[in-house]
């Protein structure tokens, strides 16, 4: 099914600003749907009549549509004719009519969506007929919904500048509703809103009292207060704010009500988000703790590497010094992963940055007979090794980053020591990733393996990590232009953000 953006883009009768206005409406019309307890269907004009381009079901009542009506053209009946008439600029009757939806009796109301005097679309509010008498709560909410419909018809709703994108803990009609007059006095409050304010510490009857005064009495004096909170409590600004006191937190959203450009009151949506904010604080604390752990692990690994370096200087044989140098390089590679984890907010590693550092580490620590391109040549006998990286890996899970970094470092070191230490050349790491499938090739343009098979501790470590921890394969082959290519093929686990 095409998106609303596609429908609007294909409609030649709407300008870019008019299409944005309809997108803005659909982004916030759940408020209307919940207050009216009605399905909302947005109709726009097309050559053959009208087309339904968006649909919203209420969270506070039952729906009249089992199947989404988006994409359906208007019929030639009375309702379809009335929609087309309104789209052509006709005046709305504002009288609900009896309709039938999927075999059920329902009531429909058509309202033109206008902006700057132009009719952009028609909004159909449709609700199932009720057998019983509506409660006072339902009646009051419907009245507020009809006031918003009048604002919609005059171009005053949705409210420009209102924070439409969803924010964690944003209140909805089912959480609690408060009606204010133009002075900020409570005219009516829903039962759920009363319960939320009572848990917050406001007691007694709230109707007939200014909401800002009631809230000020229980606010914590030492807690920082959002500068927009007074405007929200008075209903003067279409904004959201949190109010905290006695360990509890309320999320408030104000929707000013206007008539002919004059503010006549406001709808305040309220939700108790105490538990949600507590969990968010726990997550922030947990994230800080994890960062500190990675920081300490990185420092400890760097200390171990320094101790290995000091110990290698006391060794009397070249074989012992080389063994300690290899151990130091592997410890430093693991430290690189933990350092990368310090940079992000998730337990994921941007592996391309790790590859860059693994390349430098492999060349610098591989052999005294080579030097990395761009660094000073210590002796005349040293050959130059250039490095290049082709392709991107992206982000991978921390559990996979450590073994993969070790594998890349071991294979890159082997390529330098056995392929480029005498002739020099280019060390290339080529990455190809499609979804979870990752292939990393470590290539050198040296003499090649020939008939020999790779052996040694580094090779065994790389094979064990690829097959055991990563569940992948590691193969070697000769490059067509000379040299050796080692290919690591793995399937990564998806990131859970």
PDB file of N, CA, C and O in Angstrom, residues 25 28-41 56-64 94 96 106-111 123-130 134 137-152 157 172-174 177 188 267 269:
ATOM      1  N   UNK A  25      -1.056  17.206  10.102  1.00  0.00           N
ATOM      2  CA  UNK A  25      -2.332  16.793  10.670  1.00  0.00           C
ATOM      3  C   UNK A  25      -2.321  15.315  11.024  1.00  0.00           C
ATOM      4  O   UNK A  25      -2.697  14.923  12.143  1.00  0.00           O
ATOM      5  N   UNK A  28      -0.648  14.200  14.203  1.00  0.00           N
ATOM      6  CA  UNK A  28      -1.199  14.519  15.518  1.00  0.00           C
ATOM      7  C   UNK A  28      -2.693  14.221  15.631  1.00  0.00           C
ATOM      8  O   UNK A  28      -3.328  14.614  16.603  1.00  0.00           O
ATOM      9  N   UNK A  29      -3.260  13.520  14.650  1.00  0.00           N
ATOM     10  CA  UNK A  29      -4.714  13.368  14.701  1.00  0.00           C
ATOM     11  C   UNK A  29      -5.184  12.246  15.615  1.00  0.00           C
ATOM     12  O   UNK A  29      -6.368  12.047  15.769  1.00  0.00           O
ATOM     13  N   UNK A  30      -4.261  11.510  16.230  1.00  0.00           N
ATOM     14  CA  UNK A  30      -4.701  10.529  17.216  1.00  0.00           C
ATOM     15  C   UNK A  30      -5.397  11.214  18.394  1.00  0.00           C
ATOM     16  O   UNK A  30      -6.259  10.613  19.061  1.00  0.00           O
ATOM     17  N   UNK A  31      -5.040  12.483  18.667  1.00  0.00           N
ATOM     18  CA  UNK A  31      -5.726  13.245  19.711  1.00  0.00           C
ATOM     19  C   UNK A  31      -7.203  13.414  19.363  1.00  0.00           C
ATOM     20  O   UNK A  31      -8.087  13.195  20.204  1.00  0.00           O
ATOM     21  N   UNK A  32      -7.481  13.790  18.128  1.00  0.00           N
ATOM     22  CA  UNK A  32      -8.870  13.924  17.671  1.00  0.00           C
ATOM     23  C   UNK A  32      -9.595  12.590  17.722  1.00  0.00           C
ATOM     24  O   UNK A  32     -10.733  12.497  18.191  1.00  0.00           O
ATOM     25  N   UNK A  33      -8.954  11.565  17.230  1.00  0.00           N
ATOM     26  CA  UNK A  33      -9.578  10.243  17.178  1.00  0.00           C
ATOM     27  C   UNK A  33      -9.949   9.741  18.561  1.00  0.00           C
ATOM     28  O   UNK A  33     -11.032   9.198  18.776  1.00  0.00           O
ATOM     29  N   UNK A  34      -9.052   9.932  19.531  1.00  0.00           N
ATOM     30  CA  UNK A  34      -9.309   9.447  20.885  1.00  0.00           C
ATOM     31  C   UNK A  34     -10.391  10.263  21.584  1.00  0.00           C
ATOM     32  O   UNK A  34     -11.208   9.716  22.334  1.00  0.00           O
ATOM     33  N   UNK A  35     -10.403  11.589  21.385  1.00  0.00           N
ATOM     34  CA  UNK A  35     -11.439  12.414  22.020  1.00  0.00           C
ATOM     35  C   UNK A  35     -12.825  12.099  21.453  1.00  0.00           C
ATOM     36  O   UNK A  35     -13.815  12.024  22.202  1.00  0.00           O
ATOM     37  N   UNK A  36     -12.898  11.898  20.141  1.00  0.00           N
ATOM     38  CA  UNK A  36     -14.186  11.634  19.497  1.00  0.00           C
ATOM     39  C   UNK A  36     -14.577  10.163  19.555  1.00  0.00           C
ATOM     40  O   UNK A  36     -15.713   9.818  19.218  1.00  0.00           O
ATOM     41  N   UNK A  37     -13.619   9.294  19.950  1.00  0.00           N
ATOM     42  CA  UNK A  37     -13.841   7.848  19.918  1.00  0.00           C
ATOM     43  C   UNK A  37     -14.279   7.402  18.521  1.00  0.00           C
ATOM     44  O   UNK A  37     -15.223   6.620  18.350  1.00  0.00           O
ATOM     45  N   UNK A  38     -13.614   7.930  17.530  1.00  0.00           N
ATOM     46  CA  UNK A  38     -14.020   7.718  16.136  1.00  0.00           C
ATOM     47  C   UNK A  38     -12.816   7.355  15.272  1.00  0.00           C
ATOM     48  O   UNK A  38     -11.695   7.781  15.534  1.00  0.00           O
ATOM     49  N   UNK A  39     -13.111   6.561  14.232  1.00  0.00           N
ATOM     50  CA  UNK A  39     -12.133   6.376  13.166  1.00  0.00           C
ATOM     51  C   UNK A  39     -12.057   7.664  12.357  1.00  0.00           C
ATOM     52  O   UNK A  39     -13.083   8.316  12.107  1.00  0.00           O
ATOM     53  N   UNK A  40     -10.850   8.020  11.942  1.00  0.00           N
ATOM     54  CA  UNK A  40     -10.663   9.191  11.094  1.00  0.00           C
ATOM     55  C   UNK A  40     -10.133   8.736   9.743  1.00  0.00           C
ATOM     56  O   UNK A  40      -9.186   7.940   9.678  1.00  0.00           O
ATOM     57  N   UNK A  41     -10.752   9.242   8.682  1.00  0.00           N
ATOM     58  CA  UNK A  41     -10.312   8.940   7.318  1.00  0.00           C
ATOM     59  C   UNK A  41     -10.081  10.262   6.601  1.00  0.00           C
ATOM     60  O   UNK A  41     -10.940  11.150   6.633  1.00  0.00           O
ATOM     61  N   UNK A  56      -6.970   6.502  10.802  1.00  0.00           N
ATOM     62  CA  UNK A  56      -6.547   6.417  12.203  1.00  0.00           C
ATOM     63  C   UNK A  56      -7.651   5.756  13.012  1.00  0.00           C
ATOM     64  O   UNK A  56      -8.827   6.127  12.903  1.00  0.00           O
ATOM     65  N   UNK A  57      -7.293   4.771  13.822  1.00  0.00           N
ATOM     66  CA  UNK A  57      -8.252   4.109  14.704  1.00  0.00           C
ATOM     67  C   UNK A  57      -8.132   4.684  16.116  1.00  0.00           C
ATOM     68  O   UNK A  57      -7.033   5.022  16.562  1.00  0.00           O
ATOM     69  N   UNK A  58      -9.239   4.775  16.860  1.00  0.00           N
ATOM     70  CA  UNK A  58      -9.165   5.335  18.215  1.00  0.00           C
ATOM     71  C   UNK A  58      -8.611   4.320  19.207  1.00  0.00           C
ATOM     72  O   UNK A  58      -8.843   3.111  19.086  1.00  0.00           O
ATOM     73  N   UNK A  59      -7.878   4.828  20.190  1.00  0.00           N
ATOM     74  CA  UNK A  59      -7.387   3.975  21.273  1.00  0.00           C
ATOM     75  C   UNK A  59      -8.380   3.918  22.430  1.00  0.00           C
ATOM     76  O   UNK A  59      -8.200   3.131  23.362  1.00  0.00           O
ATOM     77  N   UNK A  60      -9.421   4.754  22.385  1.00  0.00           N
ATOM     78  CA  UNK A  60     -10.384   4.829  23.489  1.00  0.00           C
ATOM     79  C   UNK A  60     -11.722   4.175  23.161  1.00  0.00           C
ATOM     80  O   UNK A  60     -12.632   4.191  23.982  1.00  0.00           O
ATOM     81  N   UNK A  61     -11.881   3.631  21.974  1.00  0.00           N
ATOM     82  CA  UNK A  61     -13.145   3.016  21.590  1.00  0.00           C
ATOM     83  C   UNK A  61     -12.930   1.996  20.495  1.00  0.00           C
ATOM     84  O   UNK A  61     -11.808   1.758  20.036  1.00  0.00           O
ATOM     85  N   UNK A  62     -14.034   1.389  20.040  1.00  0.00           N
ATOM     86  CA  UNK A  62     -13.945   0.360  19.011  1.00  0.00           C
ATOM     87  C   UNK A  62     -13.907   0.992  17.628  1.00  0.00           C
ATOM     88  O   UNK A  62     -14.405   2.101  17.410  1.00  0.00           O
ATOM     89  N   UNK A  63     -13.314   0.284  16.691  1.00  0.00           N
ATOM     90  CA  UNK A  63     -13.185   0.769  15.325  1.00  0.00           C
ATOM     91  C   UNK A  63     -14.373   0.326  14.483  1.00  0.00           C
ATOM     92  O   UNK A  63     -15.033  -0.675  14.803  1.00  0.00           O
ATOM     93  N   UNK A  64     -14.645   1.056  13.414  1.00  0.00           N
ATOM     94  CA  UNK A  64     -15.712   0.668  12.494  1.00  0.00           C
ATOM     95  C   UNK A  64     -15.137   0.010  11.248  1.00  0.00           C
ATOM     96  O   UNK A  64     -15.899  -0.444  10.385  1.00  0.00           O
ATOM     97  N   UNK A  94     -22.101  20.166   9.257  1.00  0.00           N
ATOM     98  CA  UNK A  94     -21.782  19.917  10.674  1.00  0.00           C
ATOM     99  C   UNK A  94     -22.855  19.088  11.365  1.00  0.00           C
ATOM    100  O   UNK A  94     -22.978  19.116  12.592  1.00  0.00           O
ATOM    101  N   UNK A  96     -24.166  15.236  12.020  1.00  0.00           N
ATOM    102  CA  UNK A  96     -23.822  13.818  11.861  1.00  0.00           C
ATOM    103  C   UNK A  96     -24.897  13.088  11.064  1.00  0.00           C
ATOM    104  O   UNK A  96     -26.086  13.396  11.150  1.00  0.00           O
ATOM    105  N   UNK A 106     -23.448   3.046  12.147  1.00  0.00           N
ATOM    106  CA  UNK A 106     -22.450   3.991  12.639  1.00  0.00           C
ATOM    107  C   UNK A 106     -22.928   5.403  12.335  1.00  0.00           C
ATOM    108  O   UNK A 106     -23.936   5.622  11.651  1.00  0.00           O
ATOM    109  N   UNK A 107     -22.185   6.360  12.886  1.00  0.00           N
ATOM    110  CA  UNK A 107     -22.477   7.777  12.667  1.00  0.00           C
ATOM    111  C   UNK A 107     -21.257   8.435  12.060  1.00  0.00           C
ATOM    112  O   UNK A 107     -20.123   8.218  12.525  1.00  0.00           O
ATOM    113  N   UNK A 108     -21.473   9.231  11.011  1.00  0.00           N
ATOM    114  CA  UNK A 108     -20.353   9.887  10.332  1.00  0.00           C
ATOM    115  C   UNK A 108     -20.492  11.395  10.314  1.00  0.00           C
ATOM    116  O   UNK A 108     -21.610  11.931  10.283  1.00  0.00           O
ATOM    117  N   UNK A 109     -19.369  12.068  10.357  1.00  0.00           N
ATOM    118  CA  UNK A 109     -19.335  13.521  10.303  1.00  0.00           C
ATOM    119  C   UNK A 109     -18.202  13.928   9.376  1.00  0.00           C
ATOM    120  O   UNK A 109     -17.067  13.468   9.531  1.00  0.00           O
ATOM    121  N   UNK A 110     -18.513  14.785   8.390  1.00  0.00           N
ATOM    122  CA  UNK A 110     -17.523  15.241   7.421  1.00  0.00           C
ATOM    123  C   UNK A 110     -17.121  16.680   7.720  1.00  0.00           C
ATOM    124  O   UNK A 110     -17.982  17.545   7.874  1.00  0.00           O
ATOM    125  N   UNK A 111     -15.821  16.913   7.795  1.00  0.00           N
ATOM    126  CA  UNK A 111     -15.295  18.245   8.125  1.00  0.00           C
ATOM    127  C   UNK A 111     -14.222  18.604   7.117  1.00  0.00           C
ATOM    128  O   UNK A 111     -13.276  17.832   6.896  1.00  0.00           O
ATOM    129  N   UNK A 123     -11.988  15.506   6.244  1.00  0.00           N
ATOM    130  CA  UNK A 123     -11.800  14.534   7.316  1.00  0.00           C
ATOM    131  C   UNK A 123     -13.144  13.908   7.663  1.00  0.00           C
ATOM    132  O   UNK A 123     -14.101  14.629   7.970  1.00  0.00           O
ATOM    133  N   UNK A 124     -13.224  12.591   7.608  1.00  0.00           N
ATOM    134  CA  UNK A 124     -14.433  11.858   7.985  1.00  0.00           C
ATOM    135  C   UNK A 124     -14.216  11.236   9.350  1.00  0.00           C
ATOM    136  O   UNK A 124     -13.271  10.461   9.541  1.00  0.00           O
ATOM    137  N   UNK A 125     -15.066  11.613  10.330  1.00  0.00           N
ATOM    138  CA  UNK A 125     -15.026  11.034  11.678  1.00  0.00           C
ATOM    139  C   UNK A 125     -16.190  10.062  11.795  1.00  0.00           C
ATOM    140  O   UNK A 125     -17.358  10.471  11.718  1.00  0.00           O
ATOM    141  N   UNK A 126     -15.895   8.787  11.989  1.00  0.00           N
ATOM    142  CA  UNK A 126     -16.921   7.752  11.979  1.00  0.00           C
ATOM    143  C   UNK A 126     -16.802   6.905  13.238  1.00  0.00           C
ATOM    144  O   UNK A 126     -15.725   6.399  13.560  1.00  0.00           O
ATOM    145  N   UNK A 127     -17.938   6.759  13.941  1.00  0.00           N
ATOM    146  CA  UNK A 127     -17.944   5.997  15.190  1.00  0.00           C
ATOM    147  C   UNK A 127     -19.140   5.054  15.212  1.00  0.00           C
ATOM    148  O   UNK A 127     -20.213   5.375  14.666  1.00  0.00           O
ATOM    149  N   UNK A 128     -18.996   3.881  15.838  1.00  0.00           N
ATOM    150  CA  UNK A 128     -20.123   2.942  15.906  1.00  0.00           C
ATOM    151  C   UNK A 128     -21.218   3.465  16.832  1.00  0.00           C
ATOM    152  O   UNK A 128     -20.942   4.160  17.813  1.00  0.00           O
ATOM    153  N   UNK A 129     -22.458   3.132  16.488  1.00  0.00           N
ATOM    154  CA  UNK A 129     -23.568   3.522  17.353  1.00  0.00           C
ATOM    155  C   UNK A 129     -23.513   2.748  18.655  1.00  0.00           C
ATOM    156  O   UNK A 129     -23.204   1.551  18.680  1.00  0.00           O
ATOM    157  N   UNK A 130     -23.811   3.441  19.740  1.00  0.00           N
ATOM    158  CA  UNK A 130     -23.792   2.823  21.064  1.00  0.00           C
ATOM    159  C   UNK A 130     -25.206   2.507  21.503  1.00  0.00           C
ATOM    160  O   UNK A 130     -26.137   3.281  21.275  1.00  0.00           O
ATOM    161  N   UNK A 134     -24.119   7.479  26.842  1.00  0.00           N
ATOM    162  CA  UNK A 134     -22.703   7.788  27.049  1.00  0.00           C
ATOM    163  C   UNK A 134     -22.459   8.320  28.462  1.00  0.00           C
ATOM    164  O   UNK A 134     -23.308   9.007  29.041  1.00  0.00           O
ATOM    165  N   UNK A 137     -17.813  11.242  31.200  1.00  0.00           N
ATOM    166  CA  UNK A 137     -16.444  11.309  30.708  1.00  0.00           C
ATOM    167  C   UNK A 137     -16.428  11.309  29.176  1.00  0.00           C
ATOM    168  O   UNK A 137     -15.744  12.117  28.542  1.00  0.00           O
ATOM    169  N   UNK A 138     -17.209  10.408  28.560  1.00  0.00           N
ATOM    170  CA  UNK A 138     -17.261  10.323  27.109  1.00  0.00           C
ATOM    171  C   UNK A 138     -17.878  11.587  26.510  1.00  0.00           C
ATOM    172  O   UNK A 138     -17.400  12.104  25.494  1.00  0.00           O
ATOM    173  N   UNK A 139     -18.919  12.088  27.142  1.00  0.00           N
ATOM    174  CA  UNK A 139     -19.582  13.297  26.633  1.00  0.00           C
ATOM    175  C   UNK A 139     -18.649  14.498  26.638  1.00  0.00           C
ATOM    176  O   UNK A 139     -18.571  15.270  25.664  1.00  0.00           O
ATOM    177  N   UNK A 140     -17.914  14.677  27.740  1.00  0.00           N
ATOM    178  CA  UNK A 140     -16.997  15.813  27.840  1.00  0.00           C
ATOM    179  C   UNK A 140     -15.867  15.711  26.820  1.00  0.00           C
ATOM    180  O   UNK A 140     -15.472  16.707  26.211  1.00  0.00           O
ATOM    181  N   UNK A 141     -15.361  14.513  26.634  1.00  0.00           N
ATOM    182  CA  UNK A 141     -14.279  14.338  25.666  1.00  0.00           C
ATOM    183  C   UNK A 141     -14.761  14.612  24.244  1.00  0.00           C
ATOM    184  O   UNK A 141     -14.044  15.209  23.446  1.00  0.00           O
ATOM    185  N   UNK A 142     -15.980  14.195  23.928  1.00  0.00           N
ATOM    186  CA  UNK A 142     -16.515  14.466  22.592  1.00  0.00           C
ATOM    187  C   UNK A 142     -16.679  15.970  22.364  1.00  0.00           C
ATOM    188  O   UNK A 142     -16.433  16.477  21.261  1.00  0.00           O
ATOM    189  N   UNK A 143     -17.090  16.689  23.400  1.00  0.00           N
ATOM    190  CA  UNK A 143     -17.222  18.144  23.267  1.00  0.00           C
ATOM    191  C   UNK A 143     -15.872  18.778  22.930  1.00  0.00           C
ATOM    192  O   UNK A 143     -15.779  19.666  22.071  1.00  0.00           O
ATOM    193  N   UNK A 144     -14.832  18.313  23.618  1.00  0.00           N
ATOM    194  CA  UNK A 144     -13.499  18.839  23.336  1.00  0.00           C
ATOM    195  C   UNK A 144     -13.064  18.476  21.917  1.00  0.00           C
ATOM    196  O   UNK A 144     -12.438  19.276  21.211  1.00  0.00           O
ATOM    197  N   UNK A 145     -13.416  17.253  21.483  1.00  0.00           N
ATOM    198  CA  UNK A 145     -13.083  16.837  20.135  1.00  0.00           C
ATOM    199  C   UNK A 145     -13.764  17.696  19.082  1.00  0.00           C
ATOM    200  O   UNK A 145     -13.150  18.056  18.064  1.00  0.00           O
ATOM    201  N   UNK A 146     -15.017  18.076  19.321  1.00  0.00           N
ATOM    202  CA  UNK A 146     -15.732  18.918  18.364  1.00  0.00           C
ATOM    203  C   UNK A 146     -15.155  20.335  18.334  1.00  0.00           C
ATOM    204  O   UNK A 146     -15.168  20.983  17.270  1.00  0.00           O
ATOM    205  N   UNK A 147     -14.634  20.803  19.452  1.00  0.00           N
ATOM    206  CA  UNK A 147     -13.975  22.111  19.435  1.00  0.00           C
ATOM    207  C   UNK A 147     -12.707  22.066  18.582  1.00  0.00           C
ATOM    208  O   UNK A 147     -12.402  23.024  17.853  1.00  0.00           O
ATOM    209  N   UNK A 148     -12.002  20.945  18.629  1.00  0.00           N
ATOM    210  CA  UNK A 148     -10.826  20.799  17.776  1.00  0.00           C
ATOM    211  C   UNK A 148     -11.220  20.675  16.308  1.00  0.00           C
ATOM    212  O   UNK A 148     -10.493  21.145  15.418  1.00  0.00           O
ATOM    213  N   UNK A 149     -12.361  20.045  16.039  1.00  0.00           N
ATOM    214  CA  UNK A 149     -12.829  19.951  14.658  1.00  0.00           C
ATOM    215  C   UNK A 149     -13.121  21.335  14.086  1.00  0.00           C
ATOM    216  O   UNK A 149     -12.844  21.604  12.905  1.00  0.00           O
ATOM    217  N   UNK A 150     -13.698  22.218  14.901  1.00  0.00           N
ATOM    218  CA  UNK A 150     -13.951  23.582  14.426  1.00  0.00           C
ATOM    219  C   UNK A 150     -12.634  24.313  14.155  1.00  0.00           C
ATOM    220  O   UNK A 150     -12.531  25.100  13.206  1.00  0.00           O
ATOM    221  N   UNK A 151     -11.632  24.047  14.999  1.00  0.00           N
ATOM    222  CA  UNK A 151     -10.310  24.627  14.740  1.00  0.00           C
ATOM    223  C   UNK A 151      -9.717  24.064  13.448  1.00  0.00           C
ATOM    224  O   UNK A 151      -9.089  24.790  12.669  1.00  0.00           O
ATOM    225  N   UNK A 152      -9.940  22.783  13.214  1.00  0.00           N
ATOM    226  CA  UNK A 152      -9.459  22.156  11.993  1.00  0.00           C
ATOM    227  C   UNK A 152     -10.081  22.812  10.760  1.00  0.00           C
ATOM    228  O   UNK A 152      -9.396  23.088   9.764  1.00  0.00           O
ATOM    229  N   UNK A 157      -5.952  24.101  13.526  1.00  0.00           N
ATOM    230  CA  UNK A 157      -5.457  22.804  14.001  1.00  0.00           C
ATOM    231  C   UNK A 157      -5.086  21.971  12.779  1.00  0.00           C
ATOM    232  O   UNK A 157      -5.839  21.969  11.793  1.00  0.00           O
ATOM    233  N   UNK A 172      -1.535  10.480  26.240  1.00  0.00           N
ATOM    234  CA  UNK A 172      -2.631  10.408  25.289  1.00  0.00           C
ATOM    235  C   UNK A 172      -3.936  10.573  26.059  1.00  0.00           C
ATOM    236  O   UNK A 172      -3.962  10.639  27.291  1.00  0.00           O
ATOM    237  N   UNK A 173      -5.031  10.607  25.308  1.00  0.00           N
ATOM    238  CA  UNK A 173      -6.332  10.881  25.920  1.00  0.00           C
ATOM    239  C   UNK A 173      -6.676   9.841  26.974  1.00  0.00           C
ATOM    240  O   UNK A 173      -7.212  10.167  28.041  1.00  0.00           O
ATOM    241  N   UNK A 174      -6.363   8.581  26.720  1.00  0.00           N
ATOM    242  CA  UNK A 174      -6.682   7.532  27.681  1.00  0.00           C
ATOM    243  C   UNK A 174      -5.934   7.646  28.988  1.00  0.00           C
ATOM    244  O   UNK A 174      -6.349   7.084  30.008  1.00  0.00           O
ATOM    245  N   UNK A 177      -7.271  13.553  30.923  1.00  0.00           N
ATOM    246  CA  UNK A 177      -7.582  14.789  30.218  1.00  0.00           C
ATOM    247  C   UNK A 177      -8.066  15.827  31.220  1.00  0.00           C
ATOM    248  O   UNK A 177      -8.854  15.518  32.121  1.00  0.00           O
ATOM    249  N   UNK A 188     -13.078  20.869  33.832  1.00  0.00           N
ATOM    250  CA  UNK A 188     -13.442  19.448  33.930  1.00  0.00           C
ATOM    251  C   UNK A 188     -12.167  18.629  33.905  1.00  0.00           C
ATOM    252  O   UNK A 188     -11.168  19.002  33.277  1.00  0.00           O
ATOM    253  N   UNK A 267      -6.799  22.047  26.291  1.00  0.00           N
ATOM    254  CA  UNK A 267      -6.858  20.639  26.683  1.00  0.00           C
ATOM    255  C   UNK A 267      -5.480  20.270  27.222  1.00  0.00           C
ATOM    256  O   UNK A 267      -4.464  20.508  26.560  1.00  0.00           O
ATOM    257  N   UNK A 269      -3.325  17.068  28.458  1.00  0.00           N
ATOM    258  CA  UNK A 269      -3.178  15.615  28.570  1.00  0.00           C
ATOM    259  C   UNK A 269      -2.130  15.320  29.633  1.00  0.00           C
ATOM    260  O   UNK A 269      -1.078  15.963  29.666  1.00  0.00           O
TER     261      UNK A 269
END
